[in-house]
Amino acid sequence: WVRCLLSDCSSIFLCVSPGVQAMFSQQPQDLVVVAGQPVTLPCSIPGYHGVVLWIKDGLALGVGRDLSGYPRYTVIGDHSTGEHHLRIQRVELMDDAVFECQAIQAAMRSRPARLTVLVPPEDPVISGGPVVSLRAGDPLNLTCHADNAKPAASIIWIRNGEVLNGAMYSKTLLRDGRRESTVSTLYLSASNIETGQQIICRASNKAVPNGKETNLPLVNLSVEPQPILEGNLVKFHCSAKANPPVTLYRWAKGGNVIKEVSGDTYEVIVDHSFFTEPVSCEVTNPLGSTNISRNVDVYFGPRMSAEPQSLQVDLGSDAVFNCAWTGNPSLTIVWMKRGSGVVLSNENILTLKAVRQEDAGKYVCRAVVPRVGAGEKEVSLTVNGPPTISSTQTHQALHGEKGEIKCFIRSTPPPDRIAWSWKETVLESGTSGRYTVETVSTEEGVISTLTMSNIVPADFQTIYNCTAWNSFGSDTEIIRLKEQGGSQGSTGSTFSTSTLWWPWF
Ligand SMILES: *[C@@H]1O[C@H](CO)[C@@H](O)[C@H](O)[C@H]1NC(C)=O
Ligand SMILES: *[C@@H]1O[C@H](CO)[C@@H](O)[C@H](O)[C@H]1NC(C)=O
Ligand SMILES: *[C@@H]1O[C@H](CO)[C@@H](O)[C@H](O)[C@H]1NC(C)=O
Ligand SMILES: *[C@@H]1O[C@H](CO)[C@@H](O)[C@H](O)[C@H]1NC(C)=O
């Protein structure tokens, strides 16, 4: 006959059989245990042979010795002598609870025993502020975090055996509501940094009273000599002090690992790329690695970074050339028109407003890095407009012989039509009587030649009209033929000194 009572601690039934006299000879005690360790919660009730229940945070773990829902839990001890100890293998955070041992038929419960589970922090990690590096004049901002500890880890910084004060820390509670992560930040001013020192971050809590440490290899990457002219030898030296000692040096340039170099020194002939692609040295010891990088102050002559393009623009429009260079130390840029000493611009950009035909030609963009080097690039400007004609200077001929007059046409776009006219004749090409027109294109322009055979005196009297057209308009040049050996003063002079030849005049 069993009388059952509703327990005062929630849903537990305490069943008491009257007349049984029993007492706890061992009860569970409050215990503190480090996660991963085993623990035994004692419970002995000599002379009691009824059911014993283990209760965790108010919930029964099972009936009697069957704790099948809890693989790490077993009830141990000699049942016949009333031993019902609860053994927990490899304690976990979820075991952090209040345990109670109950003798059901005796209506007895042990004192509640708190099992406190301690969790050591994970290995502390030092992450560099911006870059964990030692550069003359740079301060160090070091951050060390020790995560997932119960209770929260405390962090100390040690340099050369001495604790450094002034670190700031913060703690974050994890979602499980039990563990916490700690972050500590240590600021070291530049003047407080010494060569060859070691800085240790030590995290400890009750689970690891002696703490866990991480050690930051302090690296000093030196580059010598500096500045250096492109094409010369530079030596990088990575001096690292670490404990445990450095096991690996790795070098990279611009993010690409340099496989051939594995020691603490890297010697190389530098070029301009070292100015923009930093060289880094990564130092590793069994506790971690540190990476420090440096640019080299390489002096190099101008290198073109934006190439100007030749332009063809319409008369009256603007022409804009862009030419960019890099160089070290700083360079100067000069824009000039080829053949003229006038500086048109000292900027990357040269703008010619409302271009005229005489602006056409070659332009030069020149860059100078003083005492290091110079470079230049030529571009051309072509101006679209009506043709412009210049006649070749001398048109001399001898009576009875063959003579020719030329007109030289500059024209962009090229002429659509060229015509020679004199008296009532118009001739564009081919031969007409004593006259022949021939047109030749050259790089500079078009040359149209009017050839006449068997020159007669009237040929010296006539004016020859050379006209060229393109889509923008036309130009005309009036040319005369001069008798060879005749007066130099006036072209087309009708009366020659060699009157002998002019009997019919
Ligand atoms: C160092 O870190 C702290 C915390 O992140 C920040 O407030 C401070 O500005 C940093 N100082 C420097 C010099 O980077
Ligand atoms: C780094 O090394 C260079 C060259 O050896 C030295 O001049 C400099 O003082 C060192 N810097 C630090 C912070 O130790
Ligand atoms: C050092 O860090 C930089 C930036 O994260 C990286 O590009 C470089 O490859 C690293 N150096 C080495 C030797 O790994
Ligand atoms: C030259 O010829 C062109 C085309 O035939 C004509 O328009 C122009 O008036 C002529 N010029 C002279 C000065 O004769």
XYZ file of C-alpha atoms and ligand atoms in Angstrom:
561
model
C 0.000 0.000 0.000
C 1.561 3.161 -1.166
C 0.489 6.687 -0.519
C 1.426 9.117 -3.207
C 1.886 12.819 -2.698
C 2.335 15.559 -5.173
C 5.821 16.870 -4.585
C 6.309 20.520 -3.833
C 8.935 20.659 -6.530
C 6.666 20.530 -9.560
C 5.679 17.290 -11.211
C 7.456 14.812 -9.035
C 5.456 12.255 -7.112
C 6.899 11.260 -3.824
C 5.649 7.913 -2.772
C 5.998 7.091 0.861
C 5.561 3.698 2.384
C 4.846 4.082 6.052
C 6.859 2.306 8.640
C 10.206 2.323 6.734
C 12.962 4.022 8.703
C 15.818 5.131 6.399
C 18.483 7.879 6.413
C 20.991 9.288 3.892
C 24.493 8.288 4.877
C 25.831 10.120 1.784
C 24.196 12.978 -0.048
C 25.333 14.825 -3.157
C 27.332 17.973 -2.483
C 27.721 21.134 -4.513
C 30.479 20.413 -6.991
C 32.532 22.347 -9.464
C 33.915 20.366 -12.373
C 35.741 21.199 -15.569
C 33.974 20.178 -18.743
C 35.287 16.884 -20.042
C 36.010 15.457 -16.605
C 33.917 12.694 -15.010
C 32.017 13.336 -11.786
C 30.158 11.207 -9.251
C 27.279 12.502 -7.149
C 27.033 10.221 -4.082
C 23.774 9.021 -2.635
C 23.685 6.219 0.005
C 20.621 5.141 1.970
C 21.642 2.054 3.978
C 18.803 -0.341 4.619
C 16.534 1.176 2.009
C 15.474 -1.174 -0.725
C 12.878 0.865 -2.528
C 13.065 2.945 -5.701
C 15.653 5.749 -5.926
C 15.130 8.553 -8.382
C 17.666 11.100 -9.557
C 16.184 14.504 -10.267
C 17.903 17.139 -12.432
C 16.534 20.666 -12.277
C 13.223 19.223 -11.061
C 12.883 16.517 -13.689
C 13.333 12.807 -13.022
C 16.132 11.298 -15.106
C 14.534 7.864 -15.270
C 13.129 5.188 -13.061
C 15.559 3.445 -10.723
C 18.794 2.533 -12.435
C 17.491 2.879 -15.946
C 18.766 6.192 -17.291
C 18.592 5.195 -20.923
C 17.700 8.736 -21.985
C 21.119 9.904 -20.727
C 23.930 7.858 -22.279
C 26.640 9.553 -20.213
C 24.769 8.976 -16.916
C 24.850 5.750 -14.899
C 23.795 4.852 -11.400
C 26.645 3.018 -9.699
C 27.362 1.479 -6.309
C 26.136 -1.541 -4.453
C 22.397 -1.516 -4.606
C 22.049 -4.009 -1.758
C 23.865 -1.671 0.625
C 21.751 1.261 -0.513
C 24.333 2.925 -2.819
C 22.825 4.876 -5.734
C 25.615 7.201 -6.849
C 25.103 9.122 -10.062
C 28.150 8.923 -12.316
C 28.493 11.397 -15.189
C 31.125 10.742 -17.812
C 32.775 13.667 -19.641
C 30.767 16.455 -18.090
C 29.218 18.904 -20.509
C 27.726 22.318 -20.166
C 24.220 20.801 -20.220
C 25.073 19.003 -16.941
C 25.317 22.359 -15.200
C 22.216 21.909 -12.993
C 20.798 21.144 -9.541
C 20.681 17.403 -8.735
C 18.689 15.633 -6.096
C 18.488 11.993 -5.015
C 15.067 10.796 -3.813
C 14.090 7.616 -1.940
C 10.538 7.220 -3.124
C 9.143 4.705 -0.655
C 10.850 6.484 2.238
C 9.503 9.843 1.066
C 13.007 11.267 1.396
C 14.919 13.712 -0.759
C 18.545 14.663 -0.518
C 19.666 18.246 -0.303
C 19.789 19.858 -3.714
C 23.351 19.796 -5.016
C 24.522 22.302 -7.591
C 26.857 20.909 -10.204
C 28.794 23.792 -11.675
C 30.463 23.054 -14.993
C 33.469 25.158 -15.926
C 34.466 25.572 -19.553
C 37.990 26.681 -20.392
C 38.273 29.372 -23.047
C 39.317 28.366 -26.511
C 42.934 29.142 -27.363
C 43.332 32.904 -27.301
C 43.898 34.536 -30.666
C 45.680 37.785 -31.264
C 44.314 39.603 -34.258
C 46.159 42.616 -35.450
C 44.465 45.968 -35.216
C 44.978 47.178 -38.752
C 48.223 45.254 -39.372
C 50.311 43.610 -36.755
C 53.529 45.130 -37.762
C 56.430 47.063 -36.478
C 57.214 50.126 -38.423
C 59.237 52.890 -36.974
C 56.728 55.432 -35.720
C 53.621 53.235 -35.957
C 51.683 52.401 -32.813
C 50.391 48.894 -32.236
C 46.747 48.192 -31.550
C 46.526 44.591 -30.477
C 43.351 42.632 -29.945
C 43.185 39.248 -28.276
C 40.043 37.205 -27.934
C 39.342 34.147 -25.811
C 35.989 32.651 -26.682
C 33.339 30.346 -25.262
C 34.436 30.202 -21.632
C 32.443 29.683 -18.445
C 32.968 31.783 -16.519
C 34.264 34.445 -18.879
C 38.026 34.325 -19.332
C 40.123 37.171 -18.082
C 42.900 38.281 -20.373
C 46.248 39.718 -19.453
C 49.030 40.972 -21.687
C 52.620 40.160 -20.857
C 55.739 41.659 -22.343
C 59.134 40.302 -21.493
C 57.672 38.724 -18.357
C 55.886 41.878 -17.199
C 52.154 42.387 -17.176
C 51.104 45.345 -19.295
C 48.370 47.500 -17.850
C 45.816 49.629 -19.616
C 44.155 47.006 -21.809
C 40.429 47.397 -22.374
C 38.161 44.385 -22.381
C 34.594 43.484 -23.137
C 32.547 40.320 -22.651
C 29.750 38.832 -24.705
C 27.286 36.241 -23.400
C 26.696 33.405 -25.818
C 23.247 32.266 -26.906
C 23.373 29.331 -24.524
C 23.183 31.887 -21.720
C 26.116 30.289 -19.937
C 29.356 30.814 -21.827
C 31.004 34.124 -22.553
C 33.631 35.454 -24.955
C 36.168 38.036 -23.900
C 37.983 40.547 -26.091
C 40.882 42.617 -24.848
C 42.495 45.482 -26.713
C 45.947 46.741 -25.895
C 47.256 49.955 -27.319
C 51.019 50.379 -27.487
C 52.320 53.753 -28.521
C 55.201 53.869 -30.972
C 57.608 54.992 -28.251
C 56.584 52.028 -26.142
C 57.572 49.448 -28.733
C 60.982 47.902 -28.501
C 62.815 45.709 -30.924
C 62.992 42.055 -30.179
C 60.272 42.015 -27.598
C 57.592 39.403 -27.262
C 54.013 40.071 -26.422
C 51.893 37.349 -24.894
C 48.137 37.242 -24.496
C 47.138 34.962 -21.618
C 43.521 33.956 -21.044
C 42.432 32.176 -17.888
C 39.362 31.260 -15.898
C 38.649 28.806 -13.116
C 38.756 25.952 -15.634
C 42.325 26.864 -16.596
C 43.801 28.772 -13.648
C 47.249 28.800 -15.254
C 45.796 30.223 -18.429
C 46.248 29.567 -22.084
C 48.715 31.722 -23.973
C 49.340 32.944 -27.413
C 52.445 34.677 -28.470
C 52.716 37.199 -31.191
C 55.826 37.010 -33.276
C 56.903 40.608 -33.628
C 58.298 41.227 -37.045
C 60.358 44.068 -38.341
C 60.597 44.138 -42.120
C 63.429 46.344 -43.277
C 64.109 47.445 -46.839
C 67.544 48.685 -47.780
C 68.674 50.829 -49.382
C 65.864 53.295 -49.914
C 65.077 55.206 -52.021
C 66.498 53.126 -54.834
C 66.766 53.648 -58.558
C 64.918 51.097 -60.700
C 67.252 48.300 -61.793
C 69.220 48.160 -58.576
C 69.454 45.544 -55.862
C 67.312 45.818 -52.736
C 67.496 43.644 -49.659
C 64.411 42.893 -47.586
C 65.081 41.539 -44.146
C 62.420 40.087 -41.915
C 63.740 40.090 -38.360
C 61.359 38.181 -36.170
C 61.507 37.288 -32.523
C 59.115 34.600 -31.494
C 58.804 31.955 -28.844
C 58.479 29.167 -29.849
C 60.922 30.043 -32.640
C 59.908 30.858 -36.181
C 59.304 27.752 -38.255
C 58.445 29.341 -41.575
C 59.073 32.493 -43.542
C 56.911 33.202 -46.554
C 57.284 36.084 -48.924
C 54.795 37.614 -51.310
C 54.693 40.544 -53.672
C 51.422 42.178 -54.550
C 49.593 39.209 -53.037
C 51.480 36.561 -55.050
C 53.675 34.223 -53.063
C 57.344 34.173 -54.071
C 58.044 30.451 -53.979
C 61.799 30.681 -54.512
C 62.434 32.527 -51.253
C 62.074 30.754 -47.930
C 64.536 32.416 -45.567
C 64.408 35.640 -43.610
C 66.039 37.634 -46.420
C 64.867 38.465 -49.922
C 67.198 40.158 -52.383
C 65.921 41.384 -55.696
C 66.556 43.848 -58.514
C 63.633 46.196 -58.205
C 61.544 47.711 -60.955
C 58.670 50.167 -60.915
C 56.188 47.487 -59.815
C 57.712 47.445 -56.327
C 56.450 50.997 -55.908
C 52.817 49.904 -56.083
C 52.930 46.218 -55.141
C 53.945 45.776 -51.511
C 56.327 43.014 -50.514
C 55.162 41.078 -47.487
C 56.890 38.729 -45.120
C 54.806 36.232 -43.213
C 56.373 34.723 -40.121
C 54.948 31.566 -38.628
C 55.645 29.811 -35.376
C 53.651 26.952 -33.875
C 51.271 29.471 -32.295
C 50.393 31.471 -35.350
C 51.617 33.805 -38.011
C 52.138 37.473 -38.548
C 52.322 39.232 -41.837
C 53.942 42.574 -42.495
C 54.259 44.368 -45.790
C 56.234 47.238 -47.242
C 56.290 49.265 -50.402
C 59.649 50.235 -51.834
C 60.473 53.802 -52.696
C 61.717 52.928 -56.194
C 62.672 55.816 -58.421
C 61.550 55.216 -61.982
C 61.185 57.251 -65.134
C 57.823 58.057 -66.689
C 55.578 55.169 -67.655
C 52.532 55.895 -69.694
C 49.273 55.056 -67.956
C 46.839 56.666 -70.398
C 47.915 56.888 -74.010
C 46.685 59.912 -75.961
C 44.947 59.198 -79.266
C 45.389 61.065 -82.517
C 42.306 63.075 -83.368
C 40.455 64.223 -86.434
C 38.033 67.074 -85.712
C 36.006 69.542 -87.732
C 37.160 73.085 -88.104
C 35.841 75.132 -85.171
C 35.382 72.201 -82.789
C 37.457 71.482 -79.685
C 40.226 68.903 -79.621
C 41.017 67.188 -76.296
C 44.076 64.975 -75.785
C 44.655 62.981 -72.605
C 48.004 61.616 -71.657
C 48.856 60.280 -68.188
C 52.146 59.073 -66.780
C 53.371 57.590 -63.554
C 56.814 58.096 -62.160
C 58.618 58.418 -58.869
C 59.453 60.899 -57.507
C 56.819 63.182 -58.962
C 56.966 64.049 -62.618
C 56.125 67.048 -64.734
C 54.132 66.906 -67.952
C 54.543 69.254 -70.892
C 52.368 69.441 -74.012
C 53.876 71.127 -77.064
C 53.231 71.314 -80.757
C 56.039 69.664 -82.695
C 58.254 72.332 -84.146
C 57.186 75.000 -81.670
C 58.727 75.623 -78.280
C 55.501 76.897 -76.787
C 54.213 75.013 -73.734
C 50.508 74.435 -74.292
C 49.708 72.593 -71.053
C 51.290 71.117 -67.944
C 48.296 68.912 -67.261
C 47.476 65.433 -68.447
C 44.801 67.021 -70.610
C 45.455 69.323 -73.534
C 42.409 71.144 -74.838
C 42.541 73.069 -78.090
C 39.439 75.224 -78.380
C 37.771 75.969 -81.722
C 40.557 74.519 -83.810
C 41.734 76.243 -86.934
C 43.390 74.601 -89.892
C 46.800 75.796 -88.802
C 46.328 73.862 -85.524
C 46.609 70.625 -87.480
C 49.914 68.868 -86.961
C 51.827 66.797 -84.477
C 51.597 67.315 -80.737
C 53.962 65.916 -78.159
C 53.176 64.963 -74.588
C 56.411 64.796 -72.644
C 56.966 63.676 -69.046
C 60.075 64.199 -66.988
C 61.062 62.719 -63.648
C 63.967 65.004 -62.774
C 67.316 63.218 -62.755
C 65.593 59.859 -63.347
C 64.149 59.796 -66.823
C 61.874 61.215 -69.475
C 59.366 59.911 -71.942
C 57.301 61.305 -74.749
C 54.416 60.412 -76.996
C 53.447 62.052 -80.268
C 49.913 62.343 -81.568
C 48.507 64.133 -84.569
C 45.611 66.491 -84.977
C 43.801 66.513 -88.269
C 41.342 69.310 -88.906
C 38.480 68.734 -91.299
C 37.921 71.839 -93.422
C 37.997 73.235 -96.913
C 41.132 72.617 -98.978
C 44.045 74.991 -98.765
C 46.227 75.376 -101.800
C 49.797 76.494 -102.002
C 51.477 76.702 -105.341
C 55.016 75.490 -105.645
C 57.196 78.498 -105.806
C 58.820 78.347 -109.212
C 57.003 77.880 -112.427
C 59.530 78.644 -115.028
C 59.658 77.402 -118.510
C 61.456 77.944 -121.783
C 59.755 78.965 -124.953
C 59.274 75.986 -127.250
C 60.034 73.556 -124.494
C 57.886 71.755 -122.026
C 56.678 73.526 -118.913
C 54.710 72.585 -115.872
C 52.906 74.292 -113.038
C 51.925 72.584 -109.868
C 49.450 73.263 -107.200
C 49.778 71.644 -103.826
C 46.498 70.959 -102.036
C 46.189 70.171 -98.375
C 42.730 68.872 -97.683
C 40.979 66.807 -95.032
C 38.786 65.201 -96.136
C 40.597 64.715 -99.492
C 39.455 66.855 -102.424
C 36.417 65.621 -104.327
C 37.486 67.504 -107.405
C 40.457 69.482 -108.723
C 40.173 71.602 -111.837
C 42.590 73.713 -113.826
C 41.119 76.532 -115.870
C 42.703 79.084 -118.176
C 41.160 81.137 -120.907
C 38.113 79.152 -121.970
C 39.569 75.793 -121.090
C 38.785 73.710 -118.042
C 40.750 70.513 -117.516
C 40.400 68.139 -114.580
C 42.494 65.249 -115.837
C 43.972 63.750 -118.929
C 45.230 65.523 -122.007
C 43.717 68.261 -124.102
C 45.835 69.514 -126.974
C 49.210 70.613 -125.618
C 47.967 70.328 -122.004
C 47.968 67.422 -119.599
C 46.723 67.311 -115.971
C 48.068 64.730 -113.557
C 47.200 64.349 -109.879
C 49.348 62.579 -107.348
C 48.471 61.951 -103.686
C 51.239 62.116 -101.102
C 51.206 61.879 -97.339
C 51.270 65.636 -97.086
C 48.553 66.328 -99.587
C 47.641 66.183 -103.228
C 49.795 67.588 -105.995
C 48.118 68.455 -109.253
C 50.386 69.189 -112.166
C 49.445 70.959 -115.396
C 51.972 70.148 -118.082
C 52.124 72.017 -121.362
C 54.326 71.085 -124.256
C 55.863 73.283 -126.872
C 55.372 76.478 -124.940
C 54.309 79.518 -126.872
C 54.578 83.118 -125.665
C 50.852 83.311 -124.989
C 51.314 80.662 -122.345
C 53.283 83.217 -120.329
C 50.389 85.677 -120.611
C 47.654 83.502 -119.299
C 46.585 83.021 -115.705
C 46.077 79.466 -114.596
C 43.323 78.880 -112.062
C 43.783 75.794 -109.851
C 40.673 75.114 -107.765
C 40.022 72.216 -105.395
C 36.745 71.278 -103.669
C 35.756 69.062 -100.776
C 32.570 68.831 -98.703
C 33.672 71.813 -96.575
C 34.321 74.183 -99.459
C 36.954 75.108 -102.006
C 40.153 77.043 -102.503
C 41.641 78.639 -105.564
C 45.180 79.570 -106.482
C 45.981 81.723 -109.468
C 49.320 80.791 -110.980
C 51.336 82.238 -113.814
C 54.053 80.740 -115.905
C 57.326 82.595 -116.035
C 59.831 82.484 -118.746
C 63.040 80.995 -117.568
C 65.871 83.448 -117.191
C 63.290 86.214 -117.333
C 62.753 88.995 -114.820
C 62.595 87.622 -111.288
C 60.639 90.574 -110.027
C 57.184 89.838 -111.282
C 55.814 86.409 -111.821
C 53.971 86.150 -115.007
C 55.743 89.180 -116.403
C 54.689 89.388 -119.964
C 57.831 90.970 -121.214
C 60.859 88.913 -120.851
C 64.416 90.137 -121.146
C 64.966 87.575 -123.838
C 62.964 89.581 -126.331
C 64.650 87.499 -128.926
C 61.996 84.977 -128.205
C 59.113 87.350 -128.574
C 59.282 88.464 -132.164
C 55.542 88.283 -132.720
C 54.667 90.312 -129.696
C 42.778 50.945 -31.291
O 41.602 50.159 -31.118
C 40.591 50.809 -30.375
C 39.492 49.818 -30.179
O 39.176 49.155 -31.364
C 40.124 52.028 -31.143
O 39.142 52.709 -30.406
C 41.311 52.943 -31.356
O 40.925 54.043 -32.148
C 42.432 52.208 -32.037
N 43.582 53.066 -32.147
C 44.379 53.105 -33.210
C 45.517 54.043 -33.178
O 44.191 52.386 -34.186
C 63.609 47.527 -37.839
O 64.842 47.244 -38.497
C 65.525 48.395 -38.956
C 66.717 47.926 -39.760
O 67.345 46.866 -39.165
C 65.905 49.250 -37.768
O 66.573 50.412 -38.223
C 64.637 49.654 -37.030
O 64.952 50.388 -35.873
C 63.852 48.425 -36.628
N 62.580 48.880 -36.073
C 62.090 48.427 -34.930
C 60.811 48.999 -34.486
O 62.663 47.581 -34.304
C 50.258 39.066 -46.280
O 48.959 39.648 -46.295
C 48.605 40.232 -47.546
C 47.281 40.934 -47.371
O 46.366 40.124 -46.745
C 48.561 39.144 -48.605
O 48.227 39.716 -49.854
C 49.917 38.496 -48.692
O 49.880 37.444 -49.620
C 50.349 37.966 -47.315
N 51.728 37.537 -47.404
C 52.105 36.282 -47.372
C 53.562 36.006 -47.444
O 51.298 35.370 -47.267
C 38.780 79.975 -110.540
O 37.939 78.869 -110.878
C 36.825 78.702 -110.035
C 36.075 77.454 -110.435
O 35.924 77.367 -111.792
C 35.947 79.926 -110.082
O 34.828 79.756 -109.227
C 36.739 81.146 -109.689
O 35.960 82.317 -109.839
C 37.989 81.245 -110.553
N 38.796 82.337 -110.017
C 39.363 83.279 -110.772
C 40.114 84.344 -110.070
O 39.249 83.243 -111.957
